[in-house]
mmCIF file of C-alpha atoms and ligand atoms in Angstrom:
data_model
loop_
_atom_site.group_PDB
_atom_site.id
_atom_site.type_symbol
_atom_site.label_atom_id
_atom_site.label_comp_id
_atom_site.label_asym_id
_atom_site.label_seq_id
_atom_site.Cartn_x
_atom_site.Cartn_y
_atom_site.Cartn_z
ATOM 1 C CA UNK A 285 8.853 -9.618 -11.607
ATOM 2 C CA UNK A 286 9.565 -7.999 -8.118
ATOM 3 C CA UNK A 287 11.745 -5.078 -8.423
ATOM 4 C CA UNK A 288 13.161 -1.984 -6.647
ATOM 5 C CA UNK A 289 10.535 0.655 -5.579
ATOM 6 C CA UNK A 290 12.748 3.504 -6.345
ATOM 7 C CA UNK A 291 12.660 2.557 -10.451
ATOM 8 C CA UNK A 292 8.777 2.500 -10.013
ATOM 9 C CA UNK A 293 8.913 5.760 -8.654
ATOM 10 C CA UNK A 294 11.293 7.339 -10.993
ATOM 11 C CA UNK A 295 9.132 6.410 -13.803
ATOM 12 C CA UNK A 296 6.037 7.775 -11.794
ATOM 13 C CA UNK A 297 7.006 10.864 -10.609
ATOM 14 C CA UNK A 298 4.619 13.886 -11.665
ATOM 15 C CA UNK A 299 2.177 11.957 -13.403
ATOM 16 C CA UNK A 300 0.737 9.336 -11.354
ATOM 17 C CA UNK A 301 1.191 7.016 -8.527
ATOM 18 C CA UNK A 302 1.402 3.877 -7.716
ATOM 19 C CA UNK A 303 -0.945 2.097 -5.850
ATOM 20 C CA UNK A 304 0.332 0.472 -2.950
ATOM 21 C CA UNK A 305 -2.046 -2.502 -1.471
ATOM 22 C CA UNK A 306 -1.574 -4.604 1.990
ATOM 23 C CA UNK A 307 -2.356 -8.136 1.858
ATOM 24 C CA UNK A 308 -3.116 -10.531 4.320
ATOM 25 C CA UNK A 309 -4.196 -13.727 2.874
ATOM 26 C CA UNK A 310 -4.229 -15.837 -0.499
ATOM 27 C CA UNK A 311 -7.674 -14.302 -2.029
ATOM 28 C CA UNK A 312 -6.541 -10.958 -1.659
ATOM 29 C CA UNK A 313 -2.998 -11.753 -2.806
ATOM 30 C CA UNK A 314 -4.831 -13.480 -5.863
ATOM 31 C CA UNK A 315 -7.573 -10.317 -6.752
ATOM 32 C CA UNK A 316 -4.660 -7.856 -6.437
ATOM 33 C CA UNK A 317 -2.597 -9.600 -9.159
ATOM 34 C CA UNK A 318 -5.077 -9.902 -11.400
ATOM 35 C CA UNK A 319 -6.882 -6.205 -10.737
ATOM 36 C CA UNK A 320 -3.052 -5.153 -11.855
ATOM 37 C CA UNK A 321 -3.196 -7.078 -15.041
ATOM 38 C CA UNK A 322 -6.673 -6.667 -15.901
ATOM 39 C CA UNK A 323 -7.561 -10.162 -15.627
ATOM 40 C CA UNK A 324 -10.984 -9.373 -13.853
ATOM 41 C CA UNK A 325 -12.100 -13.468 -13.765
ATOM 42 C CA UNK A 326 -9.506 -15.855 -13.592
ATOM 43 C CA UNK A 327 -5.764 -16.429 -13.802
ATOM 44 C CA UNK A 328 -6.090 -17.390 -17.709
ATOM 45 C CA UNK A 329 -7.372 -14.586 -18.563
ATOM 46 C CA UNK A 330 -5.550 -12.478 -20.903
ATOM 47 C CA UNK A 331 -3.638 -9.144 -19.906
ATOM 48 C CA UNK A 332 -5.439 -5.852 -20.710
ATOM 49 C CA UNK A 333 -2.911 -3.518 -21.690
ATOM 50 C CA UNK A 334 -5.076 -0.791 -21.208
ATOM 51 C CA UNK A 335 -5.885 -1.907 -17.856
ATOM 52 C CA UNK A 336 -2.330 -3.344 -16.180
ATOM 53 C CA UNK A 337 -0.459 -1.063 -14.135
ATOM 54 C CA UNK A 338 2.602 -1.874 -11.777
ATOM 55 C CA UNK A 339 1.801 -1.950 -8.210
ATOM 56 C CA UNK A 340 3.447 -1.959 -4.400
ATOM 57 C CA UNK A 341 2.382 -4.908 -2.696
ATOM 58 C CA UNK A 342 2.983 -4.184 0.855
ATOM 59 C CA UNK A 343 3.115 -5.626 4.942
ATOM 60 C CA UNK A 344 2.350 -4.644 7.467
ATOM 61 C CA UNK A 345 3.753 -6.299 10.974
ATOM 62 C CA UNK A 346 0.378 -7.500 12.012
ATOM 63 C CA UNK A 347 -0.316 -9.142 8.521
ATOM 64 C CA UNK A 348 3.241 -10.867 9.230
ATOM 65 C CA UNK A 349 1.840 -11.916 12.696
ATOM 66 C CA UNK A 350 -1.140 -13.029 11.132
ATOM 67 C CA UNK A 351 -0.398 -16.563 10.587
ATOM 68 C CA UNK A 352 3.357 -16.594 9.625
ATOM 69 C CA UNK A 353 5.397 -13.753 7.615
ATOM 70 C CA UNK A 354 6.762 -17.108 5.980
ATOM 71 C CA UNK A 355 3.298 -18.163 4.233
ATOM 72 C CA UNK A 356 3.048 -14.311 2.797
ATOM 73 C CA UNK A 357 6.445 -14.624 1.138
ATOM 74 C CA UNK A 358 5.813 -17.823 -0.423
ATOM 75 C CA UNK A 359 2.575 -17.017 -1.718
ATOM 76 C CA UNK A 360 4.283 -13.970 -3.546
ATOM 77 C CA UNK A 361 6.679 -15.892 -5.003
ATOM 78 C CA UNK A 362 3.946 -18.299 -6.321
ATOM 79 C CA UNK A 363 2.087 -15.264 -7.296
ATOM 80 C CA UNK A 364 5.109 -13.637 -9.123
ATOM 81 C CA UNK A 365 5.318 -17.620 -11.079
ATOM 82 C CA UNK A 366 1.149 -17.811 -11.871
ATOM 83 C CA UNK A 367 1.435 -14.040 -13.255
ATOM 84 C CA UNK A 368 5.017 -13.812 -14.417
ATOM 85 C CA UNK A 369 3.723 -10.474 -16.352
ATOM 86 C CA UNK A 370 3.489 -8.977 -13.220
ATOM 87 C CA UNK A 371 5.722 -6.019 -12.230
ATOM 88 C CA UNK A 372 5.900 -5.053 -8.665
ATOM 89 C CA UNK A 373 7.888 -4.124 -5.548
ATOM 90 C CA UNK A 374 7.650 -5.487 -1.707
ATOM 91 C CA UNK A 375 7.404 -2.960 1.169
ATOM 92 C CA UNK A 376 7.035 -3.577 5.205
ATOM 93 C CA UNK A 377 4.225 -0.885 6.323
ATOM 94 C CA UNK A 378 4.762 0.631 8.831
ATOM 95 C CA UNK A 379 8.162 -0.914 10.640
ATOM 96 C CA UNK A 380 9.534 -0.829 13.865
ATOM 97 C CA UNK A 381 13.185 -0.610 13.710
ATOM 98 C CA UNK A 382 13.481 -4.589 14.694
ATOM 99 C CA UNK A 383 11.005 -5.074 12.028
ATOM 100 C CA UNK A 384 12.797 -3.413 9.353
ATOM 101 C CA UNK A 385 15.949 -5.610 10.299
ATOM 102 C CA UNK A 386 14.289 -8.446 10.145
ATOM 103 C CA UNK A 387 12.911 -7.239 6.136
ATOM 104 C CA UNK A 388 16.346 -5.991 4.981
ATOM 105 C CA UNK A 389 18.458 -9.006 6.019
ATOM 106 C CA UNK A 390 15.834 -11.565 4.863
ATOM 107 C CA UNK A 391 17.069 -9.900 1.352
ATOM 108 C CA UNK A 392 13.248 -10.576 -0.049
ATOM 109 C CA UNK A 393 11.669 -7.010 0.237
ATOM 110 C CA UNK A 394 12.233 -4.393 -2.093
ATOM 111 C CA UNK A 395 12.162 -1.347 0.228
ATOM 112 C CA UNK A 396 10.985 -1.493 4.291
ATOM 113 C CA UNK A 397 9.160 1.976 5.889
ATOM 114 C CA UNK A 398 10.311 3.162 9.269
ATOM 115 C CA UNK A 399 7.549 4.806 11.485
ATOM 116 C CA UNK A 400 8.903 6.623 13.857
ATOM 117 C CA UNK A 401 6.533 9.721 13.238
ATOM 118 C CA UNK A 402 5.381 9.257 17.208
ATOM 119 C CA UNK A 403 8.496 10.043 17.967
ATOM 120 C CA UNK A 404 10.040 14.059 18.362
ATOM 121 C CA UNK A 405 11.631 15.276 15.429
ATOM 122 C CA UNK A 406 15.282 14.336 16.709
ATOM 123 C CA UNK A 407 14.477 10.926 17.473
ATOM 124 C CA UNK A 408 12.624 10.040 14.503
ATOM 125 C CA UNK A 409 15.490 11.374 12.306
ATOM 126 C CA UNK A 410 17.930 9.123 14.560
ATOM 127 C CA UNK A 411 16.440 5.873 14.756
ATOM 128 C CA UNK A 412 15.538 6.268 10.451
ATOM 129 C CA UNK A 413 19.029 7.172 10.193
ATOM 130 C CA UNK A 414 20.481 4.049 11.840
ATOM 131 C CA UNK A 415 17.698 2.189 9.387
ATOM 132 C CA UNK A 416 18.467 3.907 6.301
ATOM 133 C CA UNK A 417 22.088 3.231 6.627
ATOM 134 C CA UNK A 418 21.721 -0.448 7.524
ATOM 135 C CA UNK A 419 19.182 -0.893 3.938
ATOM 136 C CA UNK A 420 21.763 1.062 1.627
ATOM 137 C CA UNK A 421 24.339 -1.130 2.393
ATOM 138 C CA UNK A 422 21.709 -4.165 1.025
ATOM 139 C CA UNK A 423 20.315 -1.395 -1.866
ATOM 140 C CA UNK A 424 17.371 -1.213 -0.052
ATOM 141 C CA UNK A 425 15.315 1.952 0.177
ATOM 142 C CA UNK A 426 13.387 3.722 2.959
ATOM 143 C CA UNK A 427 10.127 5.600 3.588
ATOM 144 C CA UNK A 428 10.150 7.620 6.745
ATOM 145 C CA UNK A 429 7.173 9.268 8.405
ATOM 146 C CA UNK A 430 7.281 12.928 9.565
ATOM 147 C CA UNK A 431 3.945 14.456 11.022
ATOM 148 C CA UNK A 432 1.278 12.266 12.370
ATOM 149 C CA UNK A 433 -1.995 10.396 10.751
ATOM 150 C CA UNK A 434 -5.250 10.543 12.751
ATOM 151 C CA UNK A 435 -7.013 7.199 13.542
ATOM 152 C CA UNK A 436 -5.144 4.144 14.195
ATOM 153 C CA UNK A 437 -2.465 2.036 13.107
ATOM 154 C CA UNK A 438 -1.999 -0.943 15.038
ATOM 155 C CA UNK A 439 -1.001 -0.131 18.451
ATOM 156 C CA UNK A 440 -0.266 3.943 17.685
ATOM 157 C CA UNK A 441 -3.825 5.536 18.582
ATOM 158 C CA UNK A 442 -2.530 8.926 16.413
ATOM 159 C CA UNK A 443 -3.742 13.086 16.788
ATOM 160 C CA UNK A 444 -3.220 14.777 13.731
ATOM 161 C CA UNK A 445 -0.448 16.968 13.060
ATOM 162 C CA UNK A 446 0.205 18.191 9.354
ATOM 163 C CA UNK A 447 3.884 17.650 8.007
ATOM 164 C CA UNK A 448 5.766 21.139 8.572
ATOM 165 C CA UNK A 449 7.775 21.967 5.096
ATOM 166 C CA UNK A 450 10.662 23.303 6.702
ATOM 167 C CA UNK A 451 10.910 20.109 9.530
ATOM 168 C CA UNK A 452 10.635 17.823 6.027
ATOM 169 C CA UNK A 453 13.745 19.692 4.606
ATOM 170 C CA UNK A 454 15.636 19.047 7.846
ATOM 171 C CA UNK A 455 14.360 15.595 8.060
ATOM 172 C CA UNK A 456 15.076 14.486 4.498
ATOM 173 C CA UNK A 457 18.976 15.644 4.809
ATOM 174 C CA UNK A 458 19.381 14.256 8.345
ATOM 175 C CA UNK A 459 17.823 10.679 8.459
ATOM 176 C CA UNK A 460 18.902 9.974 4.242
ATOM 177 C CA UNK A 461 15.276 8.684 3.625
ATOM 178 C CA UNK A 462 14.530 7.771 0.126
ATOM 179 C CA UNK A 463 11.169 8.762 0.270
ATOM 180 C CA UNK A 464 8.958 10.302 2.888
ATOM 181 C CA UNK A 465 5.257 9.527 4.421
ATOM 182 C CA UNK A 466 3.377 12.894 4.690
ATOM 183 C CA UNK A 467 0.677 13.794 6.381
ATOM 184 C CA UNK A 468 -1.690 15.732 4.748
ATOM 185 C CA UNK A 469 -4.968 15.498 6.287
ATOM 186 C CA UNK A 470 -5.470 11.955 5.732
ATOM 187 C CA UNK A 471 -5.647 9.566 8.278
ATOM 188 C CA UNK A 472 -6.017 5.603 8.543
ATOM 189 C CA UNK A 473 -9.202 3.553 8.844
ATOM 190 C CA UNK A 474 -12.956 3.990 7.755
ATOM 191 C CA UNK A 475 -13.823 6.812 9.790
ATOM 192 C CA UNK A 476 -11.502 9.970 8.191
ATOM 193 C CA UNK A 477 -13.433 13.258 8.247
ATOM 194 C CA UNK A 478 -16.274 14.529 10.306
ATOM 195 C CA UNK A 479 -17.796 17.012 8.055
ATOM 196 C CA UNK A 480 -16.248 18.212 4.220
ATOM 197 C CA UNK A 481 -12.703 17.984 4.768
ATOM 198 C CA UNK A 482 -10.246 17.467 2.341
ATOM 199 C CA UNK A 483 -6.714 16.949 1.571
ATOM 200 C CA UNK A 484 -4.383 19.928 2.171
ATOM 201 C CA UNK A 485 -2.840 20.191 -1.273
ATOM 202 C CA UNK A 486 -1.752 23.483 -0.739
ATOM 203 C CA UNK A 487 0.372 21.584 2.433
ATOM 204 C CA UNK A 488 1.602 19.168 0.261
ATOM 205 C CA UNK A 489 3.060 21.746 -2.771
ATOM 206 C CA UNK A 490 5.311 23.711 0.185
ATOM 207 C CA UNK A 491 6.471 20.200 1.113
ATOM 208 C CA UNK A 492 7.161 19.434 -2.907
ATOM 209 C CA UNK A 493 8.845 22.960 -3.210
ATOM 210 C CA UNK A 494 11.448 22.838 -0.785
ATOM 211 C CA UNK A 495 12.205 19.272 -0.899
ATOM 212 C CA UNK A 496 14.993 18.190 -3.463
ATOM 213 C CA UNK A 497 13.717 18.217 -6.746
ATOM 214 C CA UNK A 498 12.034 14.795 -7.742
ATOM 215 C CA UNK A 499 12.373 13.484 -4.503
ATOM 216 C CA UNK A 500 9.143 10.761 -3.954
ATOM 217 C CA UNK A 501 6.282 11.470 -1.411
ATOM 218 C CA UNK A 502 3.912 9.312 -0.104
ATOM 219 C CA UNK A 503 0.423 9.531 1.176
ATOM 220 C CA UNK A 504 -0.919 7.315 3.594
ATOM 221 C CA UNK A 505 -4.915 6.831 5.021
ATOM 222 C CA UNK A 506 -5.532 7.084 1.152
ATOM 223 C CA UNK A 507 -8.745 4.926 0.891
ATOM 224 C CA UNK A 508 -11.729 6.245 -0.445
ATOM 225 C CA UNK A 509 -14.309 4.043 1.550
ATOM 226 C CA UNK A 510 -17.396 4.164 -1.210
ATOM 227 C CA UNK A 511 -20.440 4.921 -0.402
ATOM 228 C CA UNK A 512 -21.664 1.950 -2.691
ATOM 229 C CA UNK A 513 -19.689 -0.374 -0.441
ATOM 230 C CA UNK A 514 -20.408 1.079 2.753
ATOM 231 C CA UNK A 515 -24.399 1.082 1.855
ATOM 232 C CA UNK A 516 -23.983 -2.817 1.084
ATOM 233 C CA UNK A 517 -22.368 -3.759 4.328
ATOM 234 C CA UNK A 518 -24.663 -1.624 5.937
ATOM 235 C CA UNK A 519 -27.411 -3.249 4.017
ATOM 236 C CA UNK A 520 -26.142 -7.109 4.685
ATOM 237 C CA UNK A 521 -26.214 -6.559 8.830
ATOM 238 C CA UNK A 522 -22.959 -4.252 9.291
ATOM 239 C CA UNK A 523 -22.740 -1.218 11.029
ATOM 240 C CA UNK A 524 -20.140 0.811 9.525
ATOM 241 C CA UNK A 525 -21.902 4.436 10.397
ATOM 242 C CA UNK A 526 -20.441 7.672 8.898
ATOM 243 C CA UNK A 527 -17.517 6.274 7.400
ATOM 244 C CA UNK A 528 -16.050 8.286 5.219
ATOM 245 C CA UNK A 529 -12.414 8.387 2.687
ATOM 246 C CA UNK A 530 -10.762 10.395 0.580
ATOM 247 C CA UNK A 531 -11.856 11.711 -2.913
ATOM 248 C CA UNK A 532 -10.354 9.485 -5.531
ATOM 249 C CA UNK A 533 -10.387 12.734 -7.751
ATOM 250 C CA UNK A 534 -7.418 14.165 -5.559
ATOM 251 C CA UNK A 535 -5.202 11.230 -5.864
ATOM 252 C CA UNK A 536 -3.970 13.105 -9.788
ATOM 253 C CA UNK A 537 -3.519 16.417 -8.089
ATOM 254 C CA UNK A 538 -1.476 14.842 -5.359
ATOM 255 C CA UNK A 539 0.565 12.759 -7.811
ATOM 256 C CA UNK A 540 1.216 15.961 -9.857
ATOM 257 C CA UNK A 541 2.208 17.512 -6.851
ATOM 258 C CA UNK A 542 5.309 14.898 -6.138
ATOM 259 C CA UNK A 543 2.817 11.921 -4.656
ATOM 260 C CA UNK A 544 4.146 8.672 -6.349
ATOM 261 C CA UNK A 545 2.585 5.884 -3.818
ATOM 262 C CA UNK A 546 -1.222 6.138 -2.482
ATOM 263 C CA UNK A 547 -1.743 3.511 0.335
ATOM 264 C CA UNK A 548 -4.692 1.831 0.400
ATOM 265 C CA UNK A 549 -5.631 -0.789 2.480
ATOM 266 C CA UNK A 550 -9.238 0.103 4.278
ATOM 267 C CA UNK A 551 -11.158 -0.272 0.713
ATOM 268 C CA UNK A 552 -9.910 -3.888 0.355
ATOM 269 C CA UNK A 553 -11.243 -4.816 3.305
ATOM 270 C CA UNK A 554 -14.539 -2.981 3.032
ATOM 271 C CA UNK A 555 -14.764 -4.774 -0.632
ATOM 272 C CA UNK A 556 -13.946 -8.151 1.176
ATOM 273 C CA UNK A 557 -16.507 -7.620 4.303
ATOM 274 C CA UNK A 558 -19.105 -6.705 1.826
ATOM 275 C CA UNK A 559 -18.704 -9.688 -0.218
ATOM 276 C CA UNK A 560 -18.797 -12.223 2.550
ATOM 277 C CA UNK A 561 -21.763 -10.569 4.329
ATOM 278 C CA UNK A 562 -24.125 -10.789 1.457
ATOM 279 C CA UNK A 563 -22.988 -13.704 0.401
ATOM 280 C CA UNK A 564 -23.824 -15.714 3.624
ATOM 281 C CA UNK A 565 -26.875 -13.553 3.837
ATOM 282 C CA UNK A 566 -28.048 -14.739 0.963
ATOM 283 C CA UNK A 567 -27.709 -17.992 1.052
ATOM 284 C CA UNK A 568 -28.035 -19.189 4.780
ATOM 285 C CA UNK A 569 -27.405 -22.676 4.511
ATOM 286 C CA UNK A 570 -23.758 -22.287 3.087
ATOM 287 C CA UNK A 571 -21.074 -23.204 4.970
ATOM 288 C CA UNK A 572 -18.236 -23.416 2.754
ATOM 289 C CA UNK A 573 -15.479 -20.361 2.333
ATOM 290 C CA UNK A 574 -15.254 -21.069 -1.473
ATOM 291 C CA UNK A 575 -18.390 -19.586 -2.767
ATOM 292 C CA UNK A 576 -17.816 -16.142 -1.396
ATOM 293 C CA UNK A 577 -14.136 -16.498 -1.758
ATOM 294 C CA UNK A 578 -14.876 -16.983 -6.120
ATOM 295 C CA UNK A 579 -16.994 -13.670 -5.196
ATOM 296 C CA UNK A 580 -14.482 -11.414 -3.650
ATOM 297 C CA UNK A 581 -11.255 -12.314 -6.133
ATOM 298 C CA UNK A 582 -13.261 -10.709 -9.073
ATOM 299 C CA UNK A 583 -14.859 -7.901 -7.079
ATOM 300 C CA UNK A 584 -11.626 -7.439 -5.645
ATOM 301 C CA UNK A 585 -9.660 -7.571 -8.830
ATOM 302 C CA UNK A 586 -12.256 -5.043 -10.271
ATOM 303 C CA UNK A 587 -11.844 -2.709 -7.636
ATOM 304 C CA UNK A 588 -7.871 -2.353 -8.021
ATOM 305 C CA UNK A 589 -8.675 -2.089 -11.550
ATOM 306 C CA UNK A 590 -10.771 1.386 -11.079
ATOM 307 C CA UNK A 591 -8.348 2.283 -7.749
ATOM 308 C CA UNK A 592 -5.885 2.206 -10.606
ATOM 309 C CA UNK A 593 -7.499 3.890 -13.195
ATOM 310 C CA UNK A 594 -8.022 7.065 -10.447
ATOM 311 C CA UNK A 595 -4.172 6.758 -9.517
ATOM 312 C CA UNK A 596 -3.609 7.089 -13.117
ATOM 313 C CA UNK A 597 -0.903 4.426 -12.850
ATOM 314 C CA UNK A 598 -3.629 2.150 -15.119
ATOM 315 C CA UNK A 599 -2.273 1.326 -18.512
ATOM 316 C CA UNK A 600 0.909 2.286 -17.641
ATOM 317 C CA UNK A 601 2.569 -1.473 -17.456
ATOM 318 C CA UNK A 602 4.091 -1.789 -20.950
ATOM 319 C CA UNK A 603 6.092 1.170 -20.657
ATOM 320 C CA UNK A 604 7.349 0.288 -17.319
ATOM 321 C CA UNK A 605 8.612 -2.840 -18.752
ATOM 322 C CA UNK A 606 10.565 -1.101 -20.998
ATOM 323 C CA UNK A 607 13.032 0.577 -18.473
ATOM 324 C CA UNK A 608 12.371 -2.007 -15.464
ATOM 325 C CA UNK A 609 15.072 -4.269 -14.314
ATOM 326 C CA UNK A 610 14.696 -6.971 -12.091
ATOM 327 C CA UNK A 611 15.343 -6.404 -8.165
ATOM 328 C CA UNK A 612 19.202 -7.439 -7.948
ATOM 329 C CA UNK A 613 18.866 -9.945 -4.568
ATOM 330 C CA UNK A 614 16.276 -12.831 -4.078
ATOM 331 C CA UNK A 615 17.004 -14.821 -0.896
ATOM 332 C CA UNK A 616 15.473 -17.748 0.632
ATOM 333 C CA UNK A 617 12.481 -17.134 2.826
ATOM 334 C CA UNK A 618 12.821 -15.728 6.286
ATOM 335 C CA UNK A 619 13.509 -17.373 9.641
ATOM 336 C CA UNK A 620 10.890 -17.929 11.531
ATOM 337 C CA UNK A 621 11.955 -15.118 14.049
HETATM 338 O O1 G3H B 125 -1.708 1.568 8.107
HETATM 339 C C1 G3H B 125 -2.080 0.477 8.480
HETATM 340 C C2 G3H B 125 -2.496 -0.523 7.482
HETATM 341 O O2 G3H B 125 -3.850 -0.335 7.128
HETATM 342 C C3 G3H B 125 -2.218 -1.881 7.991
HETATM 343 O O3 G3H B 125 -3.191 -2.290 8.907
HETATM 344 O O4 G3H B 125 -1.720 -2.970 10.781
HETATM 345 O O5 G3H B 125 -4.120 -3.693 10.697
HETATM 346 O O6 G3H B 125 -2.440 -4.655 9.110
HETATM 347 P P1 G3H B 125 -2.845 -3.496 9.942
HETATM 348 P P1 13P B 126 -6.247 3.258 4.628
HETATM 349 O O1 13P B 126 -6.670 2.886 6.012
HETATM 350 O O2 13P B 126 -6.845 4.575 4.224
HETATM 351 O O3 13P B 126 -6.514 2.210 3.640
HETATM 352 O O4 13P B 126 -4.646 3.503 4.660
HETATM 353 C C1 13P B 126 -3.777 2.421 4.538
HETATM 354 C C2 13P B 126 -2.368 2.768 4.863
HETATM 355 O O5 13P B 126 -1.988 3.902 4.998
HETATM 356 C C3 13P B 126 -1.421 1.647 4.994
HETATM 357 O O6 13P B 126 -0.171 2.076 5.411
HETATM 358 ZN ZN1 ZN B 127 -0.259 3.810 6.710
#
């Protein structure tokens, strides 16, 4: 069932967040659904309550430039038929402006982000403004970005700068987001901190304090990139060297702290890179994609499950169903523009 990211946040808020997870193509689309439902094997498998959490499947524009924006929203739809247990919203990552248009009048996403954090504080509250009034009018809600990421994110090569508390008041009134992007100390990619940095809760709980009360942060750059995976790529031929995330064991204190989506995106990939590279090192003469595509859905679906289980937004699927209404608008599929 897709429905409205602000419900999943409502029932989140303070005690754990949701795990938000890009997707790009139909084996990924496939693990995630099944890592959310605790089906670790296949799609017959039956739901693990104590496992099944609801989820944020988000877009970003280069997954929509992929191969067609049109092929991701049909497989959703055929994932929300094969797993109609699911429970789950659909963001845009990272929007442009046109972008988030193009999301909120297709009337198939549950809430778009604006990310105008490059911009000066002025700016970024005027161009989220124009967005967030454009979405309301469809019930459609929007993340905004204040402060800036390290790393990069498509074409925005980003240097750090930590959300300021009293900029975030300012921002929130001004531009009418529903919920806003922070930056913490996290930052996108494989490659976040040098040395024994961490996240800047104490950052985060001025930002919580000030802000209205219950109103729904988000942290970005949230991957943990695991050793264990990193040592197996490394191990099959890659050359991922000191890559380093964030510590799962932070995502509860940041929930606690008003947190109620973690973005993750980098770990997928490093689970899926892993997975092919030993596979075709290990057995040469294969050239089909199926064998190490029947690999990665399981790995992959195990890996949400434990991402979940850290967010603390594992097990957590029953009584979400209990309040959760459907998303009010399905259209048809976007135009190819
Ligand atoms: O924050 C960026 C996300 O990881 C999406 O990455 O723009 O390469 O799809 P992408
Ligand atoms: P990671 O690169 O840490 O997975 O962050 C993903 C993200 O923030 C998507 O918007
Ligand atoms: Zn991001």
């Amino acid at each position: 069932m897709i429905v409205t990211t602000e419900q999943l946040f409502e029932h989140a808020y303070g005690n754990y967040a949701v795990g938000a997870y890009n997707i790009n193509n139909l084996e990924q689309t496939v693990g995630l659904f099944r890592g959310n439902l605790g089906k670790s094997q296949s799609n017959d498998d039956p739901v693990d309550p104590a496992t099944s959490a609801p989820f944020i499947l988000q877009i970003s524009r280069g997954a929509r430039a992929y191969t067609d924006k049109r092929f991701l929203e049909a497989m959703i739809r055929t994932a929300d038929e094969v797993f109609p247990e699911a429970i789950f919203a659909v963001h845009l990552d990272h929007g442009t402006e046109e972008a988030c248009y193009d999301c909120i009048d297709s009337g198939f996403y549950s809430s778009v982000m604006i990310d105008a954090s490059d911009k000066e504080l002025a700016k970024n509250i005027e161009i989220t403004r124009r967005v967030v009034d454009r979405a309301h009018e469809k019930g459609i809600v929007v993340e905004a970005e204040l402060g800036r990421l390290g790393g990069v994110e498509e074409d925005v090569v980003g240097s750090v700068c930590l959300t300021d508390p009293g900029e975030a008041v300012e921002f929130v009134e001004k531009s009418g987001c529903d919920s806003l992007a922070v930056a913490i100390g996290t930052s996108h990619g494989a490659y976040k901190f040098a040395g024994s940095q961490s996240l800047h809760l104490d950052v985060l709980e001025s930002i919580q304090q000030v802000l209205p009360e219950g109103f729904p942060l988000v942290m970005h750059g949230s991957s943990s990139v695991p050793k264990e995976w990193v040592d197996r790529i490394n191990n099959a031929g890659g050359k991922l060297k000191g890559a380093s995330g964030v510590d799962e064991n932070q995502y509860l204190p940041a929930a606690r702290l008003g947190v109620c989506k973690v973005n993750i995106d980098t770990d997928g990939r490093l689970v899926w890179c892993t997975i092919h590279r030993e596979s075709f090192r290990d057995n040469p003469e294969n050239f089909d994609l199926r064998p190490p595509g029947k690999l990665f859905m399981p790995a992959y679906a195990q890996y949400i499950a434990h991402k979940n289980r850290k967010l603390g937004s594992a097990g957590q699927l029953e009584s979400v169903r209990k309040t959760i209404k459907p998303r009010p608008m399905v259209a048809p599929v976007s135009s190819a523009t």
